[in-house]
XYZ file of C-alpha atoms in Angstrom:
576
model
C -3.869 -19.632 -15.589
C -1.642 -20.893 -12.793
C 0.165 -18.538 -11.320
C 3.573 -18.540 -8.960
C 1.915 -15.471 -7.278
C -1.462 -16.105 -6.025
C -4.185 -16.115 -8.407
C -5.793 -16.048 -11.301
C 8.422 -5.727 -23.025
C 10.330 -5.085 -24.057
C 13.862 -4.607 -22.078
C 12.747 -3.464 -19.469
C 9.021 -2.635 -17.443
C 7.126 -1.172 -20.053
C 5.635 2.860 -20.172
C 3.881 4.129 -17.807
C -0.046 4.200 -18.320
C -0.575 8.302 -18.908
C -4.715 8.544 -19.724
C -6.678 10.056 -17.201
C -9.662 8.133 -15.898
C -13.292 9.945 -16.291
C -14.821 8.790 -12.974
C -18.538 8.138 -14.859
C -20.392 9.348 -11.805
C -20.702 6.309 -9.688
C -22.589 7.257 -6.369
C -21.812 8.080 -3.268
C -23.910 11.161 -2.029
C -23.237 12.531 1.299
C -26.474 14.886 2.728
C -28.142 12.861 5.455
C -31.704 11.984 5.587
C -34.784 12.313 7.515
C -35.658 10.517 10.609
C -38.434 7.944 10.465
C -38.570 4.848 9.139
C -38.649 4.107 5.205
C -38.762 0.243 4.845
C -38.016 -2.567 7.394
C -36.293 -5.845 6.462
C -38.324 -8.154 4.764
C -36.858 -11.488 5.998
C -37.433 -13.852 3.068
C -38.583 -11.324 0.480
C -37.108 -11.731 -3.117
C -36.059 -8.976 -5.092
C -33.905 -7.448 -7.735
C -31.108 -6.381 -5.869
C -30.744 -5.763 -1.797
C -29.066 -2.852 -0.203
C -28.173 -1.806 3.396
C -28.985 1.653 3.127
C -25.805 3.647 3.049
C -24.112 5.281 1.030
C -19.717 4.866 0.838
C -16.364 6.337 -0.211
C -13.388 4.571 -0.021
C -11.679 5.378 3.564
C -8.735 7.676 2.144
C -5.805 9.111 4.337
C -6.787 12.188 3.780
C -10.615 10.780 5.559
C -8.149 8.679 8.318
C -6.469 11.797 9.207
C -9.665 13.778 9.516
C -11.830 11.128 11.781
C -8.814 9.696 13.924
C -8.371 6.594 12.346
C -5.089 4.604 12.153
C -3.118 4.818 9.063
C -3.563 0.450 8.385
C -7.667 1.066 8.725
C -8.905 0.275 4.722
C -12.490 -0.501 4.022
C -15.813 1.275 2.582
C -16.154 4.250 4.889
C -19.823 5.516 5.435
C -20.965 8.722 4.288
C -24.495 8.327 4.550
C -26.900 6.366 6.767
C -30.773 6.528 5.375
C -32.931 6.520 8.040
C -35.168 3.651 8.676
C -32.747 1.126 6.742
C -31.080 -1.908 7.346
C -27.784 -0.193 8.924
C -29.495 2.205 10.458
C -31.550 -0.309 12.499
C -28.225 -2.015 12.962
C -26.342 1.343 14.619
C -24.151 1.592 11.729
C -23.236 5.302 11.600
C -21.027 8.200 9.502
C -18.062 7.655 9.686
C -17.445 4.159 10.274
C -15.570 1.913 8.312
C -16.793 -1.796 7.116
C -13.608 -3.817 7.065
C -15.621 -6.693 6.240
C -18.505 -8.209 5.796
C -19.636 -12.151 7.033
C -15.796 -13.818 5.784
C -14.860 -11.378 2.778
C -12.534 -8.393 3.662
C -13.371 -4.861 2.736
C -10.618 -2.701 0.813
C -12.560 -0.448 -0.641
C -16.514 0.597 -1.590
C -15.510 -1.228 -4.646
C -14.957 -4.172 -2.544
C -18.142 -3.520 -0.813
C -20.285 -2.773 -3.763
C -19.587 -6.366 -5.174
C -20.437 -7.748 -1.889
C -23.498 -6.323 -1.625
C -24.415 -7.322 -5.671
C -24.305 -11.138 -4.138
C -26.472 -10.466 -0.883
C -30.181 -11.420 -1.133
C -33.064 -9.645 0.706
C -33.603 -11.621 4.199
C -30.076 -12.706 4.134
C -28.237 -11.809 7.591
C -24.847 -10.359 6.851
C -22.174 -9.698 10.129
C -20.654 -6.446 9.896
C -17.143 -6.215 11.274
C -16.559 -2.295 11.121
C -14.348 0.534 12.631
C -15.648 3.187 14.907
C -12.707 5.469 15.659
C -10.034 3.286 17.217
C -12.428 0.434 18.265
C -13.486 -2.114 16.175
C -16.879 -3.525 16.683
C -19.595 -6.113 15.066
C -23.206 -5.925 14.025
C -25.436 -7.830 11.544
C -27.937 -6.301 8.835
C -30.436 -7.712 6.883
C -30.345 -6.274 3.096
C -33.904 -4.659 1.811
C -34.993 -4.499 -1.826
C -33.432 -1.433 -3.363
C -36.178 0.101 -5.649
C -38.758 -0.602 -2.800
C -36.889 1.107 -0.318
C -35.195 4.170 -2.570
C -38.840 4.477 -4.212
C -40.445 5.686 -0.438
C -37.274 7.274 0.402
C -38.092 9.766 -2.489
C -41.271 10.127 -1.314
C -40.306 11.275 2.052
C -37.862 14.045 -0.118
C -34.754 12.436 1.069
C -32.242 13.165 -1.905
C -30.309 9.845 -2.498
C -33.294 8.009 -2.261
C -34.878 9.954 -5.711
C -31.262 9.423 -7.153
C -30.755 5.632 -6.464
C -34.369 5.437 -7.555
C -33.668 7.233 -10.933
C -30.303 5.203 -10.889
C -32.161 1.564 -10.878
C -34.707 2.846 -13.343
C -31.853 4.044 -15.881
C -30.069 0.576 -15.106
C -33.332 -1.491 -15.952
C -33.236 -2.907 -12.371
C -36.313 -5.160 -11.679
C -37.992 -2.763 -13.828
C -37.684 -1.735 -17.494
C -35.422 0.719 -18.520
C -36.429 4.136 -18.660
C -34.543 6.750 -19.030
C -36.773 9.820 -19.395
C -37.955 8.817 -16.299
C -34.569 8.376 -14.407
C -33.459 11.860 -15.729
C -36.618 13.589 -14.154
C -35.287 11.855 -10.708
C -31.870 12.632 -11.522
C -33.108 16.126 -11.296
C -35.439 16.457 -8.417
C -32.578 14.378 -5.962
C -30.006 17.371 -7.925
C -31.827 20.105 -6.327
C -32.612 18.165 -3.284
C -29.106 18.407 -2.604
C -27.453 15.105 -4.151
C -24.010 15.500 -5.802
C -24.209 12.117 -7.606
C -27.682 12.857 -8.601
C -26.379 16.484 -10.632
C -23.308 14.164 -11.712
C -25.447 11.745 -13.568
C -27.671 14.448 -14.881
C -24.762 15.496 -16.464
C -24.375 12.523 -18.395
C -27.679 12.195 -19.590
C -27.591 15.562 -20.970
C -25.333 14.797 -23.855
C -26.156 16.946 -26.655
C -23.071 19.581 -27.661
C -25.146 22.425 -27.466
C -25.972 21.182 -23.665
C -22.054 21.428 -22.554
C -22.213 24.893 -20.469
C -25.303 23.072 -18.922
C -22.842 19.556 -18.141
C -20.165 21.977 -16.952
C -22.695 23.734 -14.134
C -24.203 20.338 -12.963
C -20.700 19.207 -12.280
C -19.377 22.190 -10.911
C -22.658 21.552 -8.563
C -21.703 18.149 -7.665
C -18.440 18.837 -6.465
C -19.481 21.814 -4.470
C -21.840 19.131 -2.991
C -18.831 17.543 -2.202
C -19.559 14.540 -4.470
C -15.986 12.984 -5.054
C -16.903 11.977 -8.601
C -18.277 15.164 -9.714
C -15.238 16.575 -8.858
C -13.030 14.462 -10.799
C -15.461 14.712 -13.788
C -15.191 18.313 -13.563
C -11.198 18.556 -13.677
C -11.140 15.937 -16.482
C -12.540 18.851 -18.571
C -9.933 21.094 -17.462
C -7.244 18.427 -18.082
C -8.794 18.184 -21.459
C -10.400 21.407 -22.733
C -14.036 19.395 -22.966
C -16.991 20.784 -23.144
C -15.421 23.983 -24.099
C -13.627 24.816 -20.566
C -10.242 26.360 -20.775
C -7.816 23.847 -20.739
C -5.795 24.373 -17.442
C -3.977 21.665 -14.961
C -3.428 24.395 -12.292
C -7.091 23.727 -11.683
C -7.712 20.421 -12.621
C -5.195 19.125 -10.442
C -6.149 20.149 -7.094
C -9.447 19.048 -8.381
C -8.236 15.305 -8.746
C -6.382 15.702 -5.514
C -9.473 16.714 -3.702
C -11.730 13.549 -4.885
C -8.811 11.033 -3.937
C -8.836 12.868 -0.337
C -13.150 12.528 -0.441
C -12.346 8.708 -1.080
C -12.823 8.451 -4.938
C -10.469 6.148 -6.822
C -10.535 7.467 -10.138
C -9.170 10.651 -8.553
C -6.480 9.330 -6.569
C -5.486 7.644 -10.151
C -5.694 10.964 -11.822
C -3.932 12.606 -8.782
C -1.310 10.121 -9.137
C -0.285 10.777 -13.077
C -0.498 14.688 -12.093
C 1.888 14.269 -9.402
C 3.886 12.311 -11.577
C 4.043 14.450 -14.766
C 3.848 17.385 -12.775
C 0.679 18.678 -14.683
C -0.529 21.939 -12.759
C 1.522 21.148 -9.703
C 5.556 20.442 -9.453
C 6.048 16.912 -9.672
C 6.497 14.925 -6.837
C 6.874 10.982 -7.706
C 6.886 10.057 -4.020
C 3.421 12.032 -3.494
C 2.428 9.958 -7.007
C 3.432 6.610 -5.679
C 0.604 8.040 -2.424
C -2.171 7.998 -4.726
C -2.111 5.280 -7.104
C -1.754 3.208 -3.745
C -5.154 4.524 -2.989
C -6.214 4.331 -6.507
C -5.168 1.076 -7.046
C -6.752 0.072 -3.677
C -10.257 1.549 -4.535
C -10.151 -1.014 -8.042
C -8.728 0.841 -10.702
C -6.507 -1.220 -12.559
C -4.178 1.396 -14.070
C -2.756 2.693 -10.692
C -2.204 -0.669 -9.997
C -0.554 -0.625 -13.180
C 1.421 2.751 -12.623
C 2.171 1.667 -8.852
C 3.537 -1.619 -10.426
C 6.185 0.443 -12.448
C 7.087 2.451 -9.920
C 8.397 -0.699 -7.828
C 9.709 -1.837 -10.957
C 11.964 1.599 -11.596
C 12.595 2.858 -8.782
C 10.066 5.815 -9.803
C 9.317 7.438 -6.453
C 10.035 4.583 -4.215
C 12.694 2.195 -3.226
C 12.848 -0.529 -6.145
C 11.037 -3.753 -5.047
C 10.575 -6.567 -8.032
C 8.197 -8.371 -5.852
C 6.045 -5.780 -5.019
C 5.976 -4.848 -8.492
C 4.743 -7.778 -9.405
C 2.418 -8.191 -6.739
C 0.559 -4.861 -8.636
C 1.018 -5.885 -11.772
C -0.727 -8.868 -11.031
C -3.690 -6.809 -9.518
C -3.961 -4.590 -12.326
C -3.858 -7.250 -15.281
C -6.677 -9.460 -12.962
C -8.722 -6.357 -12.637
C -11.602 -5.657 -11.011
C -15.722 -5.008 -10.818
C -14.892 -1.449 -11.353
C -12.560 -1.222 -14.207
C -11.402 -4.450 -16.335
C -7.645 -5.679 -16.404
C -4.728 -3.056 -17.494
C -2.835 -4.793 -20.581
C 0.314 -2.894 -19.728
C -0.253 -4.636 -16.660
C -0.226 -8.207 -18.178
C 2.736 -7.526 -20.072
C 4.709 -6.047 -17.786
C 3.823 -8.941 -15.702
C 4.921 -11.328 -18.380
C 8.333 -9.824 -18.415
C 8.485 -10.659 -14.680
C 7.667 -13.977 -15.038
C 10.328 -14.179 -18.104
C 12.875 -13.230 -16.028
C 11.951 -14.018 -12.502
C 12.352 -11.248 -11.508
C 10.730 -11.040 -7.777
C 8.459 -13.596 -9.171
C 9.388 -17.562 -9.710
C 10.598 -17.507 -13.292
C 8.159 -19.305 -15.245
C 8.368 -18.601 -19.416
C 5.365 -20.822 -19.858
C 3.527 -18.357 -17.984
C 4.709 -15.285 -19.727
C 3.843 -16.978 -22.927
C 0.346 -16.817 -22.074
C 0.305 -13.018 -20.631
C 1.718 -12.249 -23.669
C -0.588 -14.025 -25.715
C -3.312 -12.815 -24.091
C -2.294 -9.096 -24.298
C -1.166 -9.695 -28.050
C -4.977 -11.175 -29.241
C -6.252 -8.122 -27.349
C -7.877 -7.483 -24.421
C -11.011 -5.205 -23.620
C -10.338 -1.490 -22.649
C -11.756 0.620 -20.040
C -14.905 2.028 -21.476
C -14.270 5.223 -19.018
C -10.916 5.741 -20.477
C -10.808 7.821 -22.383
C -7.543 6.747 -23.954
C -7.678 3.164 -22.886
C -7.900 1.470 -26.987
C -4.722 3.609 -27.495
C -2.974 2.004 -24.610
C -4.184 -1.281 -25.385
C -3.153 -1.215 -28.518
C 0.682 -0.172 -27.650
C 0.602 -2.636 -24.991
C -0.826 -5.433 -28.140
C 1.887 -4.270 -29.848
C 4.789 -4.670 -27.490
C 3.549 -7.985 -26.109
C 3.231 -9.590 -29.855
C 6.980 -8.485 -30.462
C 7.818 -10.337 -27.068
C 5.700 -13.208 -27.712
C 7.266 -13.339 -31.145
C 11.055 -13.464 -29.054
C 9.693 -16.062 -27.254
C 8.894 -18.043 -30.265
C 12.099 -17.222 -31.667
C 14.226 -18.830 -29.009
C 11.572 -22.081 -27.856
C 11.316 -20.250 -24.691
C 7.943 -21.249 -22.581
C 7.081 -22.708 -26.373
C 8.037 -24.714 -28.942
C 10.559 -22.953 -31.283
C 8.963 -21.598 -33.873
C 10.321 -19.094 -36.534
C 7.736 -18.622 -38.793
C 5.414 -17.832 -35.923
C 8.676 -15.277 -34.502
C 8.469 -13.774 -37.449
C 4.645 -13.190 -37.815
C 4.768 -12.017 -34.463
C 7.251 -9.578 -34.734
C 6.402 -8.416 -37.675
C 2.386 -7.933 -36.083
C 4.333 -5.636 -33.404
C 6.170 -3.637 -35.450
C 3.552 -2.970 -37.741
C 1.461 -1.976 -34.300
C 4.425 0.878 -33.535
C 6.163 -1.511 -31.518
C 10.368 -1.026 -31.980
C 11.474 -3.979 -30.591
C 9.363 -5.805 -33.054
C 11.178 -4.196 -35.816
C 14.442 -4.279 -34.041
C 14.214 -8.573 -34.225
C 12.990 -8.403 -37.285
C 16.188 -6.362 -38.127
C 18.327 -8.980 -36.384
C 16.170 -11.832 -38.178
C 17.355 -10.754 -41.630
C 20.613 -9.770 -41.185
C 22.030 -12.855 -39.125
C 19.874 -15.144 -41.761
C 18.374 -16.855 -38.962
C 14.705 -17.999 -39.842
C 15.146 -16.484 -42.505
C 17.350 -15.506 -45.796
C 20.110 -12.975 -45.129
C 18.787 -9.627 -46.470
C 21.057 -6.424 -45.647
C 18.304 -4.063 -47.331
C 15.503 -5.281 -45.621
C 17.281 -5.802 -42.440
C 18.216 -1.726 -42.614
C 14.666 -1.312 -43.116
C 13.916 -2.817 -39.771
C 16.282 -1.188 -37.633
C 15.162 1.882 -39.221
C 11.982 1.433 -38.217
C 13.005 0.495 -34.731
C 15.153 3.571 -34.766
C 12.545 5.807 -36.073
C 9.770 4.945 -32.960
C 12.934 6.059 -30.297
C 14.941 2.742 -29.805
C 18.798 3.695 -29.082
C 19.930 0.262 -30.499
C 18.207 0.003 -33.870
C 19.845 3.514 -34.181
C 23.329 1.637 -33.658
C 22.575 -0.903 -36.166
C 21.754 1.478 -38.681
C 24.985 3.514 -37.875
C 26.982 0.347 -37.587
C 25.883 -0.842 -41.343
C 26.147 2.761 -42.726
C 29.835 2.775 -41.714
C 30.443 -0.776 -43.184
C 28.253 -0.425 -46.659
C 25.615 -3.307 -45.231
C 22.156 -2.437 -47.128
C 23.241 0.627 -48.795
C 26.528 2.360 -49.345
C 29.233 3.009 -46.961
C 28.324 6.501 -45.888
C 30.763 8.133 -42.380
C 28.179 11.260 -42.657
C 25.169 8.650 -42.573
C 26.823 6.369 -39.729
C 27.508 9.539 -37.845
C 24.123 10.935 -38.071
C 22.801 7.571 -36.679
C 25.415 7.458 -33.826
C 23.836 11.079 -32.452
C 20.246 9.580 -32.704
C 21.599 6.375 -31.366
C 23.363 8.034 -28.398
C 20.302 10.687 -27.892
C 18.170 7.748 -27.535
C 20.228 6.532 -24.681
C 22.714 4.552 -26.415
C 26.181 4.547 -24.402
C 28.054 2.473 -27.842
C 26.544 5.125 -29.949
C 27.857 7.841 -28.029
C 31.215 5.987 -28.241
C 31.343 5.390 -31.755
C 30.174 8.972 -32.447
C 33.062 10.028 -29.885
C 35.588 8.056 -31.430
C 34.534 9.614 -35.095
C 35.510 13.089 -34.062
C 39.686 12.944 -34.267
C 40.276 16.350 -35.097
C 37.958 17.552 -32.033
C 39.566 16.178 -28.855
C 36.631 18.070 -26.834
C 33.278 16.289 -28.288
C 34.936 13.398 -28.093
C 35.142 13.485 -24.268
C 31.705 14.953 -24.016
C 30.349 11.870 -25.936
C 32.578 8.909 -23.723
C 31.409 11.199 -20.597
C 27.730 10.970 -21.812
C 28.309 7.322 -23.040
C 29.666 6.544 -19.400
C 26.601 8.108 -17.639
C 24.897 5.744 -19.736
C 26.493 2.706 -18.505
C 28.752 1.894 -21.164
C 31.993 0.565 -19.321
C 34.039 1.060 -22.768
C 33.453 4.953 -22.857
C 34.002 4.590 -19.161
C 37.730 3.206 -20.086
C 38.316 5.165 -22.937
C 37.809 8.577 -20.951
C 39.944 7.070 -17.941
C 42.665 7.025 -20.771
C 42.260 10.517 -21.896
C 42.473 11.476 -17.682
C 45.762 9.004 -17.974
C 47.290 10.739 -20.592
C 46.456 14.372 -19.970
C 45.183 14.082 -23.806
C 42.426 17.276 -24.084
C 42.111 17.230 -20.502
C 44.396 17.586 -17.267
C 45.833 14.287 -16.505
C 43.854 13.469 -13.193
C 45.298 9.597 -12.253
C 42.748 9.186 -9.514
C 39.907 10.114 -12.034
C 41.680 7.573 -13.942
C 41.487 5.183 -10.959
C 37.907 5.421 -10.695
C 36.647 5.618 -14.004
C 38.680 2.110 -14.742
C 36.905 0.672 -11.665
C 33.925 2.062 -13.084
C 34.452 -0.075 -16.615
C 35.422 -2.951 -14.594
C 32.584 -3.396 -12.475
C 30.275 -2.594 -15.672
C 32.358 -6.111 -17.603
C 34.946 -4.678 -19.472
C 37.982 -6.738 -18.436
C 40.386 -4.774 -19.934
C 39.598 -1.628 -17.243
C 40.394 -3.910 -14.543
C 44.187 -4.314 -14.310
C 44.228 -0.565 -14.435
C 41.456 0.027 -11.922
C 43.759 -0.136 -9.356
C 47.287 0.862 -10.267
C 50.143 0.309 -8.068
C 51.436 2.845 -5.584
């Protein structure tokens, strides 16, 4: 797809992502290893897959801070250098940071990882790294993993017995086996390797083995393996494995694997902060870790971060940055596959141009992407319910799109499919056009009945204005009989639901009590709704159930003016 940006709703952004990520144990063990040599480069030598012989985190703030490393320094920061290896022969050391390797930059270990998956044994790679505030250059020449992690276990060096077990489980250049990777799992566990107990864990699957799962990760993030501590509070954000269910634990937990430079816990960190789940919310502090998260490959902080550029959540609103993320986290990356919140809510963008080139074509395909489905994150744990919202909301859009020959040819049949797709999926704005559809007659016959239906069914999954229809044809007999109790009912959903015309309607319902009908045109003004705006700037005119207060007045007219209602204008400002 061409895209105005780079590569590769509904009104408004689209919900935040709230899942937390299970990290899956992905390595990065930290206990150094003997001296001595292992396994020198073997210019020339084929093999399954080639490694350099460390071991990486992503370089967090919270590891910046901690080694003296400027705030703008991103890249796959070293946590372990095996002796006799590739980097080690190169004087690559703890601590350091590769910020890129031959012409590729280096975000993240993600970055880094997929890197090293295209580097062949004998192949000379440059180095450009960070080594407190000095950046410096070296070149390595990849070995063959399962030769070199095979006599690393020999020697009793921990990660080399778990990368060992790790390429036997995987079926790399050897067959599959994982009886065999298990018994490594375990001998690199009590050697001392986090990712090792993590991944022992996993293996051990059976329910009757959960107090067993719950040790080995309480072990691996004692061992101060960032993924076996995220693991660890997932099952205190969750109650798995029959653990307590308690955030106050599980969120310094995620906090403290985003600091050790594990994504999936900076995500998690990020919706905790946000939600304030075990710790008082603190969006600004949210917006901090999904950066990181979102950095380090996982495509629903990009998601998240995208939002809150898009809001205002947390951070200064900033279309083009939100787009910028949303792009990220719909393209995805080796680590977890594209967010379809992400798509849509890049569609939307795109719809509107807003901080993006408007470009409907291109929104017609994000949404029909996102509408035919797209794969979820296998180590979501709610990713097919998130996918399936976001299917749902992009099939009503799509079906708008349809509906007005926007991006595509006009097309009400296929508007009506569509929408009728997303509101079956949950999906109110489907049901809300659908509503629309069938009581304007356009694309299809005029049907009050079925057109209530709709809006009901819009109003029913939370959607302020299908609560207004359904009000508004209550208290003119459209669909059903006239009913004022029904049509008020509706109004206090409608206005609950963050209607400002339903509050006004409700208010003006109420003649015999002068008092809720202020509180509603207040309510309905804090909403935005320049009419209750003007009608409660009469009421301050008048004195009518309130002290007459002219420059309240005064600025409540301005207020209706500047929100479009002309009629608030020549009384904004009133002559002296």
């Amino acid at each position: 797809m061409a895209s105005k940006l780079a590569a590769s709703r509904l009104r408004g952004g689209g919900p935040l992502v709230a899942v937390l990520l299970c990290c899956g144990c992905a390595a990065q063990p930290r206990p150094a290893g003997p001296a001595g040599p292992i396994v020198a480069a073997d210019a020339g030598r084929s093999c399954a897959s080639a490694i350099p012989g460390v071991e990486t985190v992503d370089a967090s703030r919270a590891l910046r801070r901690q080694h003296g490393l400027a705030e703008d320094v991103h890249g796959a920061m070293i946590v372990e250098v095996l002796a006799g290896g590739p980097a080690a022969q190169a004087g690559l050391a703890v601590w350091d940071v590769v910020e890129r390797i031959d012409d590729q930059e280096i975000l993240s270990t993600s970055d880094f990882d997929d890197r090293m998956n295209e580097a062949k044994c004998g192949d000379t790679l440059r180095v450009t790294f960070r080594r407190g505030g000095a950046q410096r250059t070296t070149s390595i020449i990849p070995v063959d993993s399962m030769g070199f992690y095979t006599a690393a276990c020999r020697q009793g060096l921990a990660t080399g017995c778990f990368r060992q077990g790790w390429l036997i489980a995987a079926g790399v250049g050897v067959a599959a086996d994982g009886k065999r990777a298990e018994e490594l799992y375990d001998q690199a566990c009590r050697l001392g390797s986090g990712g090792a107990c993590c991944e022992l864990a996993r293996s051990r699957s059976e329910p009757e083995r959960a107090r067993e799962r719950v040790e080995l990760l309480e072990r691996a993030c004692a061992l101060h393996y960032a993924g076996g501590c995220v693991d660890l509070a997932f099952r205190y954000s969750t109650g798995e494995d029959g653990v307590a269910r308690d955030d106050t634990r599980a969120a310094p937990l995620f906090v403290a694997a985003c600091d050790g430079g594990e994504p999936a816990g900076c995500f998690n960190a990020g919706l905790t902060l946000a939600e304030g789940r075990g710790a008082p919310a603190d969006l600004a502090a949210a917006v901090v870790a999904y950066e990181d998260g979102c950095r380090g490959g996982i495509s629903a902080a990009c998601s998240n971060l995208g939002l809150a550029y898009d809001e205002g959540r947390g951070v200064a609103a900033a279309p083009d940055k939100a787009a910028t993320f949303y792009l990220r986290g719909c393209t995805g990356s080796s680590l977890t596959p594209g967010s379809a919140t992400a798509c849509r809510n890049l569609g939307v963008l795109l719809r509107d141009g807003r901080g993006v080139e408007q470009d409907p074509g291109q929104a017609v395909e994000l949404f029909t992407q996102v509408c035919d489905g797209m794969p979820a994150d296998p180590h979501d744990q709610n990713a097919e319910d998130d996918a399936a919202a976001a299917a749902a909301s992009a099939c009503s859009l799509l079906g708008a799109q349809y509906a007005h020959g926007s991006g595509v040819a006009a097309d009400w049949d296929r508007a009506i499919a569509l929408s009728k797709q997303g509101c079956a999926g949950g999906d109110a704005f489907g049901c809300f056009n659908l509503g629309a559809v069938y009581l304007n007659g356009e694309g299809a016959g005029r049907d009050e009945a079925t057109a209530l239906s709709y809006f009901r069914s819009a109003c029913d999954r939370g959607d302020g204005k299908g609560c207004f229809q359904v009000a508004l044809m209550f208290s003119q007999g459209l669909g059903a009989a006239r009913s004022d109790e029904q049509a008020a009912a509706f109004y206090q959903r409608a206005c609950d639901a963050g209607s400002g015309t339903g509050c006004v309607n409700l208010g003006g319902m109420y003649t015999s009590d002068v008092s809720k009908t202020l509180a509603l045109f207040e309510r309905g003004c804090d909403l935005g709704e320049p009419v209750a705006c003007f009608n409660l700037a009469n009421h301050y005119t008048d004195g009518t159930g309130v002290k007459a207060d002219p420059a309240r007045a005064a600025a409540l007219y301005a207020q209706a003016c500047s929100g479009g209602y002309e009629a608030a204008c020549a009384k904004a400002s009133p002559p002296r």
